[in-house]
mmCIF file of C-alpha atoms and ligand atoms in Angstrom:
data_model
loop_
_atom_site.group_PDB
_atom_site.id
_atom_site.type_symbol
_atom_site.label_atom_id
_atom_site.label_comp_id
_atom_site.label_asym_id
_atom_site.label_seq_id
_atom_site.Cartn_x
_atom_site.Cartn_y
_atom_site.Cartn_z
ATOM 1 C CA UNK A 11 -145.391 7.601 20.344
ATOM 2 C CA UNK A 12 -147.508 10.748 20.280
ATOM 3 C CA UNK A 13 -148.417 11.878 23.786
ATOM 4 C CA UNK A 14 -152.095 11.176 23.174
ATOM 5 C CA UNK A 15 -151.676 7.570 22.187
ATOM 6 C CA UNK A 16 -149.292 7.114 25.058
ATOM 7 C CA UNK A 17 -151.933 8.287 27.524
ATOM 8 C CA UNK A 18 -154.570 5.973 26.117
ATOM 9 C CA UNK A 19 -152.268 2.999 26.162
ATOM 10 C CA UNK A 20 -151.299 3.875 29.714
ATOM 11 C CA UNK A 21 -154.941 3.529 30.700
ATOM 12 C CA UNK A 22 -155.607 0.269 28.880
ATOM 13 C CA UNK A 23 -152.457 -1.183 30.355
ATOM 14 C CA UNK A 24 -153.592 -0.523 33.907
ATOM 15 C CA UNK A 25 -155.828 -3.596 33.795
ATOM 16 C CA UNK A 26 -152.951 -5.819 32.764
ATOM 17 C CA UNK A 27 -150.363 -4.370 35.070
ATOM 18 C CA UNK A 28 -149.793 -7.443 37.200
ATOM 19 C CA UNK A 29 -148.719 -9.400 34.128
ATOM 20 C CA UNK A 30 -146.130 -6.753 33.434
ATOM 21 C CA UNK A 31 -143.354 -7.664 35.832
ATOM 22 C CA UNK A 32 -140.806 -4.961 36.445
ATOM 23 C CA UNK A 33 -142.989 -2.674 34.375
ATOM 24 C CA UNK A 34 -140.597 0.268 34.613
ATOM 25 C CA UNK A 35 -140.528 0.361 30.849
ATOM 26 C CA UNK A 36 -144.197 -0.350 30.096
ATOM 27 C CA UNK A 37 -144.752 3.148 28.816
ATOM 28 C CA UNK A 38 -142.097 5.796 29.024
ATOM 29 C CA UNK A 39 -143.846 8.614 30.805
ATOM 30 C CA UNK A 40 -142.617 11.846 29.355
ATOM 31 C CA UNK A 41 -143.699 14.884 27.445
ATOM 32 C CA UNK A 42 -141.775 13.887 24.363
ATOM 33 C CA UNK A 43 -143.620 13.736 21.098
ATOM 34 C CA UNK A 44 -141.988 10.494 20.002
ATOM 35 C CA UNK A 45 -140.985 7.349 21.842
ATOM 36 C CA UNK A 46 -138.252 5.194 20.359
ATOM 37 C CA UNK A 47 -137.461 1.708 21.619
ATOM 38 C CA UNK A 48 -133.676 1.464 21.800
ATOM 39 C CA UNK A 49 -132.434 -2.109 22.086
ATOM 40 C CA UNK A 50 -128.717 -2.738 22.552
ATOM 41 C CA UNK A 51 -127.754 -6.402 22.136
ATOM 42 C CA UNK A 52 -125.353 -6.409 25.105
ATOM 43 C CA UNK A 53 -123.258 -3.886 26.985
ATOM 44 C CA UNK A 54 -119.645 -3.811 25.808
ATOM 45 C CA UNK A 55 -117.506 -0.733 25.116
ATOM 46 C CA UNK A 56 -118.156 -0.428 21.372
ATOM 47 C CA UNK A 57 -121.946 -0.757 21.624
ATOM 48 C CA UNK A 58 -121.948 1.623 24.603
ATOM 49 C CA UNK A 59 -119.984 4.114 22.486
ATOM 50 C CA UNK A 60 -122.592 3.834 19.726
ATOM 51 C CA UNK A 61 -125.480 4.386 22.146
ATOM 52 C CA UNK A 62 -123.826 7.449 23.664
ATOM 53 C CA UNK A 63 -123.230 8.855 20.179
ATOM 54 C CA UNK A 64 -126.905 8.323 19.273
ATOM 55 C CA UNK A 65 -128.032 10.148 22.426
ATOM 56 C CA UNK A 66 -125.513 12.945 21.868
ATOM 57 C CA UNK A 67 -126.540 13.489 18.251
ATOM 58 C CA UNK A 68 -130.236 13.634 19.128
ATOM 59 C CA UNK A 69 -129.366 16.291 21.725
ATOM 60 C CA UNK A 70 -127.021 18.135 19.347
ATOM 61 C CA UNK A 71 -129.809 18.342 16.751
ATOM 62 C CA UNK A 72 -132.075 19.831 19.416
ATOM 63 C CA UNK A 73 -134.441 16.858 19.824
ATOM 64 C CA UNK A 74 -133.588 15.718 23.341
ATOM 65 C CA UNK A 75 -137.046 16.738 24.552
ATOM 66 C CA UNK A 76 -138.863 15.624 21.416
ATOM 67 C CA UNK A 77 -137.565 12.064 21.103
ATOM 68 C CA UNK A 78 -137.680 9.868 24.220
ATOM 69 C CA UNK A 79 -135.415 6.836 24.044
ATOM 70 C CA UNK A 80 -136.636 3.769 25.929
ATOM 71 C CA UNK A 81 -133.242 2.095 26.396
ATOM 72 C CA UNK A 82 -133.121 -1.660 27.022
ATOM 73 C CA UNK A 83 -130.128 -4.008 27.312
ATOM 74 C CA UNK A 84 -130.608 -7.357 25.526
ATOM 75 C CA UNK A 85 -128.090 -9.128 27.838
ATOM 76 C CA UNK A 86 -126.710 -11.042 24.806
ATOM 77 C CA UNK A 87 -129.770 -13.286 25.071
ATOM 78 C CA UNK A 88 -132.085 -13.718 22.060
ATOM 79 C CA UNK A 89 -135.169 -14.547 24.131
ATOM 80 C CA UNK A 90 -134.648 -11.506 26.375
ATOM 81 C CA UNK A 91 -134.345 -9.417 23.217
ATOM 82 C CA UNK A 92 -137.592 -10.852 21.820
ATOM 83 C CA UNK A 93 -139.445 -9.993 25.017
ATOM 84 C CA UNK A 94 -138.122 -6.439 24.782
ATOM 85 C CA UNK A 95 -138.963 -5.888 21.101
ATOM 86 C CA UNK A 96 -142.458 -7.330 21.610
ATOM 87 C CA UNK A 97 -142.923 -4.766 24.373
ATOM 88 C CA UNK A 98 -141.822 -1.962 22.037
ATOM 89 C CA UNK A 99 -144.473 -3.107 19.573
ATOM 90 C CA UNK A 100 -147.165 -3.439 22.253
ATOM 91 C CA UNK A 101 -146.299 0.097 23.364
ATOM 92 C CA UNK A 102 -146.759 1.305 19.789
ATOM 93 C CA UNK A 103 -143.357 2.975 19.780
ATOM 94 C CA UNK A 104 -142.815 5.339 16.851
ATOM 95 C CA UNK A 105 -139.576 3.653 15.794
ATOM 96 C CA UNK A 106 -137.106 1.053 16.997
ATOM 97 C CA UNK A 107 -133.348 1.512 17.008
ATOM 98 C CA UNK A 108 -131.463 -1.777 17.311
ATOM 99 C CA UNK A 109 -127.751 -1.790 18.097
ATOM 100 C CA UNK A 110 -125.945 -4.904 16.757
ATOM 101 C CA UNK A 111 -127.143 -7.815 14.648
ATOM 102 C CA UNK A 112 -129.114 -10.044 17.009
ATOM 103 C CA UNK A 113 -130.977 -7.001 18.392
ATOM 104 C CA UNK A 114 -131.931 -6.014 14.838
ATOM 105 C CA UNK A 115 -133.045 -9.543 13.993
ATOM 106 C CA UNK A 116 -135.227 -9.551 17.089
ATOM 107 C CA UNK A 117 -136.816 -6.221 16.103
ATOM 108 C CA UNK A 118 -137.400 -7.487 12.567
ATOM 109 C CA UNK A 119 -139.192 -10.557 13.913
ATOM 110 C CA UNK A 120 -141.393 -8.386 16.141
ATOM 111 C CA UNK A 121 -142.795 -5.922 13.598
ATOM 112 C CA UNK A 122 -143.245 -5.363 9.890
ATOM 113 C CA UNK A 123 -144.682 -1.839 10.213
ATOM 114 C CA UNK A 124 -142.832 0.149 12.861
ATOM 115 C CA UNK A 125 -139.690 1.614 11.246
ATOM 116 C CA UNK A 126 -136.515 -0.135 12.425
ATOM 117 C CA UNK A 127 -133.167 1.621 12.156
ATOM 118 C CA UNK A 128 -130.329 -0.794 12.806
ATOM 119 C CA UNK A 129 -126.925 0.322 14.035
ATOM 120 C CA UNK A 130 -123.633 -1.519 13.438
ATOM 121 C CA UNK A 131 -125.010 -4.547 11.629
ATOM 122 C CA UNK A 132 -122.004 -5.914 9.768
ATOM 123 C CA UNK A 133 -123.822 -7.962 7.129
ATOM 124 C CA UNK A 134 -127.504 -6.932 6.938
ATOM 125 C CA UNK A 135 -128.102 -9.167 3.892
ATOM 126 C CA UNK A 136 -126.758 -12.322 5.554
ATOM 127 C CA UNK A 137 -128.734 -11.341 8.666
ATOM 128 C CA UNK A 138 -131.830 -11.273 6.408
ATOM 129 C CA UNK A 139 -132.731 -7.725 7.385
ATOM 130 C CA UNK A 140 -132.653 -6.374 3.825
ATOM 131 C CA UNK A 141 -132.433 -8.030 0.435
ATOM 132 C CA UNK A 142 -130.934 -5.025 -1.342
ATOM 133 C CA UNK A 143 -129.070 -2.556 0.936
ATOM 134 C CA UNK A 144 -129.407 0.130 -1.758
ATOM 135 C CA UNK A 145 -133.167 -0.245 -1.941
ATOM 136 C CA UNK A 146 -134.801 -1.213 1.355
ATOM 137 C CA UNK A 147 -138.317 -2.474 0.592
ATOM 138 C CA UNK A 148 -139.571 -3.244 4.103
ATOM 139 C CA UNK A 149 -139.604 -1.337 7.397
ATOM 140 C CA UNK A 150 -135.861 -1.790 7.961
ATOM 141 C CA UNK A 151 -132.738 0.191 7.130
ATOM 142 C CA UNK A 152 -129.710 1.427 9.048
ATOM 143 C CA UNK A 153 -125.952 1.720 9.285
ATOM 144 C CA UNK A 154 -123.494 -1.099 8.588
ATOM 145 C CA UNK A 155 -119.926 -1.561 9.845
ATOM 146 C CA UNK A 156 -118.454 -3.535 6.960
ATOM 147 C CA UNK A 157 -115.212 -5.241 8.029
ATOM 148 C CA UNK A 158 -112.224 -5.057 5.676
ATOM 149 C CA UNK A 159 -110.692 -8.447 6.472
ATOM 150 C CA UNK A 160 -107.866 -8.203 3.944
ATOM 151 C CA UNK A 161 -106.773 -4.860 5.426
ATOM 152 C CA UNK A 162 -106.566 -6.475 8.879
ATOM 153 C CA UNK A 163 -104.495 -9.414 7.601
ATOM 154 C CA UNK A 164 -102.374 -6.991 5.567
ATOM 155 C CA UNK A 165 -101.559 -5.129 8.785
ATOM 156 C CA UNK A 166 -100.853 -8.452 10.518
ATOM 157 C CA UNK A 167 -98.407 -9.479 7.781
ATOM 158 C CA UNK A 168 -96.613 -6.196 8.216
ATOM 159 C CA UNK A 169 -96.439 -6.257 12.039
ATOM 160 C CA UNK A 170 -95.885 -9.994 12.600
ATOM 161 C CA UNK A 171 -94.688 -11.552 9.306
ATOM 162 C CA UNK A 172 -93.648 -14.786 11.072
ATOM 163 C CA UNK A 173 -97.244 -15.747 11.909
ATOM 164 C CA UNK A 174 -98.140 -18.952 10.027
ATOM 165 C CA UNK A 175 -101.454 -19.846 11.699
ATOM 166 C CA UNK A 176 -104.452 -18.099 13.243
ATOM 167 C CA UNK A 177 -106.977 -19.126 15.863
ATOM 168 C CA UNK A 178 -110.547 -17.831 15.564
ATOM 169 C CA UNK A 179 -112.915 -17.452 18.501
ATOM 170 C CA UNK A 180 -116.546 -16.680 17.740
ATOM 171 C CA UNK A 181 -120.210 -17.341 18.383
ATOM 172 C CA UNK A 182 -121.815 -19.129 15.429
ATOM 173 C CA UNK A 183 -125.160 -17.656 16.495
ATOM 174 C CA UNK A 184 -123.866 -14.247 15.399
ATOM 175 C CA UNK A 185 -124.297 -13.905 11.620
ATOM 176 C CA UNK A 186 -121.978 -10.870 11.747
ATOM 177 C CA UNK A 187 -119.138 -13.089 12.972
ATOM 178 C CA UNK A 188 -119.845 -15.938 10.569
ATOM 179 C CA UNK A 189 -119.771 -13.474 7.683
ATOM 180 C CA UNK A 190 -116.383 -12.022 8.725
ATOM 181 C CA UNK A 191 -114.988 -15.515 9.408
ATOM 182 C CA UNK A 192 -116.029 -16.645 5.912
ATOM 183 C CA UNK A 193 -114.056 -13.734 4.473
ATOM 184 C CA UNK A 194 -111.108 -14.567 6.743
ATOM 185 C CA UNK A 195 -111.113 -18.212 5.646
ATOM 186 C CA UNK A 196 -111.210 -17.208 1.988
ATOM 187 C CA UNK A 197 -108.282 -14.834 2.537
ATOM 188 C CA UNK A 198 -106.175 -17.327 4.493
ATOM 189 C CA UNK A 199 -106.955 -20.220 2.130
ATOM 190 C CA UNK A 200 -105.845 -18.091 -0.817
ATOM 191 C CA UNK A 201 -102.607 -17.321 1.026
ATOM 192 C CA UNK A 202 -102.008 -20.874 2.277
ATOM 193 C CA UNK A 203 -102.203 -19.879 5.914
ATOM 194 C CA UNK A 204 -103.542 -22.399 8.411
ATOM 195 C CA UNK A 205 -106.344 -21.679 10.919
ATOM 196 C CA UNK A 206 -108.097 -23.333 13.851
ATOM 197 C CA UNK A 207 -111.518 -22.480 15.266
ATOM 198 C CA UNK A 208 -112.865 -22.288 18.808
ATOM 199 C CA UNK A 209 -116.606 -21.783 19.238
ATOM 200 C CA UNK A 210 -118.542 -20.135 22.035
ATOM 201 C CA UNK A 211 -122.260 -19.817 22.674
ATOM 202 C CA UNK A 212 -122.085 -17.361 25.581
ATOM 203 C CA UNK A 213 -119.733 -14.931 27.301
ATOM 204 C CA UNK A 214 -118.825 -17.461 30.015
ATOM 205 C CA UNK A 215 -117.217 -19.795 27.460
ATOM 206 C CA UNK A 216 -114.795 -17.282 25.965
ATOM 207 C CA UNK A 217 -111.892 -17.802 28.384
ATOM 208 C CA UNK A 218 -111.865 -21.582 27.912
ATOM 209 C CA UNK A 219 -112.049 -21.142 24.146
ATOM 210 C CA UNK A 220 -109.006 -18.838 24.222
ATOM 211 C CA UNK A 221 -107.063 -21.289 26.383
ATOM 212 C CA UNK A 222 -107.915 -24.151 24.014
ATOM 213 C CA UNK A 223 -106.060 -22.418 21.180
ATOM 214 C CA UNK A 224 -102.814 -21.826 23.098
ATOM 215 C CA UNK A 225 -100.008 -23.988 21.687
ATOM 216 C CA UNK A 226 -101.982 -24.617 18.498
ATOM 217 C CA UNK A 227 -101.689 -21.281 16.697
ATOM 218 C CA UNK A 228 -99.257 -18.373 16.298
ATOM 219 C CA UNK A 229 -101.868 -15.593 16.495
ATOM 220 C CA UNK A 230 -105.565 -14.967 17.116
ATOM 221 C CA UNK A 231 -108.025 -13.391 14.724
ATOM 222 C CA UNK A 232 -111.236 -12.287 16.430
ATOM 223 C CA UNK A 233 -114.124 -11.171 14.207
ATOM 224 C CA UNK A 234 -116.693 -8.472 15.087
ATOM 225 C CA UNK A 235 -118.251 -10.786 17.689
ATOM 226 C CA UNK A 236 -120.335 -9.327 20.524
ATOM 227 C CA UNK A 237 -119.906 -12.378 22.736
ATOM 228 C CA UNK A 238 -116.107 -12.316 22.448
ATOM 229 C CA UNK A 239 -115.956 -8.502 22.748
ATOM 230 C CA UNK A 240 -117.823 -8.820 26.061
ATOM 231 C CA UNK A 241 -114.925 -10.892 27.472
ATOM 232 C CA UNK A 242 -112.122 -9.270 25.499
ATOM 233 C CA UNK A 243 -109.903 -8.394 28.446
ATOM 234 C CA UNK A 244 -109.840 -12.081 29.488
ATOM 235 C CA UNK A 245 -108.810 -13.160 25.988
ATOM 236 C CA UNK A 246 -106.124 -10.478 25.877
ATOM 237 C CA UNK A 247 -104.698 -11.548 29.222
ATOM 238 C CA UNK A 248 -104.373 -15.170 28.100
ATOM 239 C CA UNK A 249 -102.941 -14.286 24.694
ATOM 240 C CA UNK A 250 -100.538 -11.622 25.925
ATOM 241 C CA UNK A 251 -99.124 -13.804 28.675
ATOM 242 C CA UNK A 252 -98.455 -16.445 25.997
ATOM 243 C CA UNK A 253 -96.862 -13.879 23.623
ATOM 244 C CA UNK A 254 -99.648 -14.377 21.066
ATOM 245 C CA UNK A 255 -100.588 -11.393 18.881
ATOM 246 C CA UNK A 256 -104.340 -10.760 18.754
ATOM 247 C CA UNK A 257 -105.822 -9.139 15.650
ATOM 248 C CA UNK A 258 -109.379 -7.919 16.051
ATOM 249 C CA UNK A 259 -112.124 -6.231 14.041
ATOM 250 C CA UNK A 260 -112.897 -3.219 16.251
ATOM 251 C CA UNK A 261 -110.925 -0.473 17.978
ATOM 252 C CA UNK A 262 -112.661 -1.221 21.312
ATOM 253 C CA UNK A 263 -111.129 -4.705 21.301
ATOM 254 C CA UNK A 264 -107.679 -3.119 20.865
ATOM 255 C CA UNK A 265 -108.379 -0.801 23.789
ATOM 256 C CA UNK A 266 -109.318 -3.895 25.798
ATOM 257 C CA UNK A 267 -105.874 -5.453 25.165
ATOM 258 C CA UNK A 268 -105.857 -6.730 21.572
ATOM 259 C CA UNK A 269 -102.800 -5.863 19.463
ATOM 260 C CA UNK A 270 -104.236 -4.148 16.397
ATOM 261 C CA UNK A 271 -107.092 -3.606 13.964
ATOM 262 C CA UNK A 272 -108.195 -1.704 10.911
ATOM 263 C CA UNK A 273 -111.707 -0.554 11.710
ATOM 264 C CA UNK A 274 -114.434 2.053 11.527
ATOM 265 C CA UNK A 275 -115.348 4.892 13.872
ATOM 266 C CA UNK A 276 -118.317 3.859 16.016
ATOM 267 C CA UNK A 277 -119.028 7.366 17.302
ATOM 268 C CA UNK A 278 -119.511 8.438 13.695
ATOM 269 C CA UNK A 279 -121.655 5.336 13.123
ATOM 270 C CA UNK A 280 -123.882 6.221 16.081
ATOM 271 C CA UNK A 281 -124.231 9.775 14.803
ATOM 272 C CA UNK A 282 -125.348 8.528 11.381
ATOM 273 C CA UNK A 283 -127.852 6.209 13.093
ATOM 274 C CA UNK A 284 -129.417 9.148 14.949
ATOM 275 C CA UNK A 285 -129.455 11.244 11.773
ATOM 276 C CA UNK A 286 -131.389 8.531 9.915
ATOM 277 C CA UNK A 287 -133.801 8.230 12.840
ATOM 278 C CA UNK A 288 -134.376 12.000 12.809
ATOM 279 C CA UNK A 289 -134.993 12.041 9.044
ATOM 280 C CA UNK A 290 -137.645 9.372 9.461
ATOM 281 C CA UNK A 291 -139.338 10.627 12.639
ATOM 282 C CA UNK A 292 -139.076 14.379 12.235
ATOM 283 C CA UNK A 293 -138.659 14.996 8.504
ATOM 284 C CA UNK A 294 -141.213 12.358 7.554
ATOM 285 C CA UNK A 295 -138.909 10.442 5.220
ATOM 286 C CA UNK A 296 -139.637 6.777 4.530
ATOM 287 C CA UNK A 297 -137.382 3.765 5.002
ATOM 288 C CA UNK A 298 -137.384 3.322 1.210
ATOM 289 C CA UNK A 299 -135.845 6.791 0.905
ATOM 290 C CA UNK A 300 -133.006 5.736 3.216
ATOM 291 C CA UNK A 301 -130.663 3.143 1.725
ATOM 292 C CA UNK A 302 -128.367 1.275 4.103
ATOM 293 C CA UNK A 303 -125.270 3.362 4.848
ATOM 294 C CA UNK A 304 -121.998 1.433 4.964
ATOM 295 C CA UNK A 305 -119.070 2.862 6.891
ATOM 296 C CA UNK A 306 -116.072 2.816 4.576
ATOM 297 C CA UNK A 307 -113.516 5.002 6.326
ATOM 298 C CA UNK A 308 -111.052 2.773 8.091
ATOM 299 C CA UNK A 309 -108.207 3.556 10.416
ATOM 300 C CA UNK A 310 -105.495 1.531 12.132
ATOM 301 C CA UNK A 311 -105.620 1.208 15.918
ATOM 302 C CA UNK A 312 -102.751 -0.391 17.834
ATOM 303 C CA UNK A 313 -102.245 -1.038 21.543
ATOM 304 C CA UNK A 314 -98.734 0.121 22.547
ATOM 305 C CA UNK A 315 -98.849 -1.663 25.935
ATOM 306 C CA UNK A 316 -99.776 -4.974 24.334
ATOM 307 C CA UNK A 317 -97.144 -4.447 21.639
ATOM 308 C CA UNK A 318 -94.476 -3.831 24.284
ATOM 309 C CA UNK A 319 -95.594 -6.856 26.306
ATOM 310 C CA UNK A 320 -95.273 -9.245 23.370
ATOM 311 C CA UNK A 321 -92.349 -7.531 21.638
ATOM 312 C CA UNK A 322 -93.974 -6.213 18.458
ATOM 313 C CA UNK A 323 -92.868 -2.895 16.932
ATOM 314 C CA UNK A 324 -95.911 -0.685 16.302
ATOM 315 C CA UNK A 325 -94.089 2.646 16.418
ATOM 316 C CA UNK A 326 -95.089 3.457 12.849
ATOM 317 C CA UNK A 327 -98.742 3.648 13.989
ATOM 318 C CA UNK A 328 -98.276 5.667 17.136
ATOM 319 C CA UNK A 329 -98.911 9.382 16.776
ATOM 320 C CA UNK A 330 -95.827 11.403 17.669
HETATM 321 N N1 LIG B 14 -121.066 -5.242 14.031
HETATM 322 C C1 LIG B 14 -121.525 -6.003 15.185
HETATM 323 C C2 LIG B 14 -122.801 -6.746 14.766
HETATM 324 O O1 LIG B 14 -123.113 -6.839 13.611
HETATM 325 C C3 LIG B 14 -121.754 -5.093 16.379
HETATM 326 C C4 LIG B 14 -120.504 -4.426 16.881
HETATM 327 C C5 LIG B 14 -120.218 -3.080 16.795
HETATM 328 C C6 LIG B 14 -119.411 -5.040 17.555
HETATM 329 N N2 LIG B 14 -119.007 -2.836 17.367
HETATM 330 C C7 LIG B 14 -118.480 -3.997 17.829
HETATM 331 C C8 LIG B 14 -119.109 -6.364 17.932
HETATM 332 C C9 LIG B 14 -117.258 -4.262 18.462
HETATM 333 C C10 LIG B 14 -117.890 -6.599 18.582
HETATM 334 C C11 LIG B 14 -116.985 -5.559 18.824
HETATM 335 O O2 LIG B 14 -123.500 -7.253 15.609
#
């Protein structure tokens, strides 16, 4: 927010300070002209990469001292996220940046006037953030990481043609995952390939879910699920020790031990998020002038260590 408003609010908030437990974030004290509430749904490598890219781009454009980011971690918990976004609104932040779907949904529920720029929301229509991504008509727009499910299964057919069944692990509370899983089911049904599902509601359940699929399926397919990504190395350990190939929807999940993906570049996605934020805050553009941007450049990522451990040849995808 503008420095002036921030000062005023700081004064009015003094009276209510006791109610504000851990009030480190009540008002970001700084000389910046704008304050932006930055809510990240949970900390896992891909979302951390996005946040770093947002910060770097703001600095690269010369606005590090003009835009103050009030960073908050949503701990993968919707009610924590709601508390945070309500605080952003109470603080009269100039904009909210929400990384990942549930964070964006929380921001959307908190305000209909403060501009919200979402980052890495896979299916913003299913998440009910926008009705028409090409023509945002509320206070919400942002950058989407659309998942090309058929490209991932195409890669899987090439690398492990013997696979006749897949196990899914995902959190049904994540619309992003449900959307990708619906595409996966449609693809596998059309190709007469069998699948089993294991559901989780929090990070602590992921290991058990992975174990429950062992012996039932030939391979795993993990959608763009924040809960599963947060425990990815555990899933990889179980799968790899059982010689099960794991296909995933993000490069970070390959780095954490999955076998392969076809996915987007999240550093680029973070950069585009910051650029949209700058257009709105600094250049005075409106949300309506900023249609949702969908990432459409995909690249293959493979994990050579995992491939070696389970005996899959990925040499074609390893840079010489
Ligand atoms: N697209 C996810 C969402 O809509 C967020 C996300 C970005 C993600 N990168 C990821 C999830 C990597 C899992 C793994 O919420």
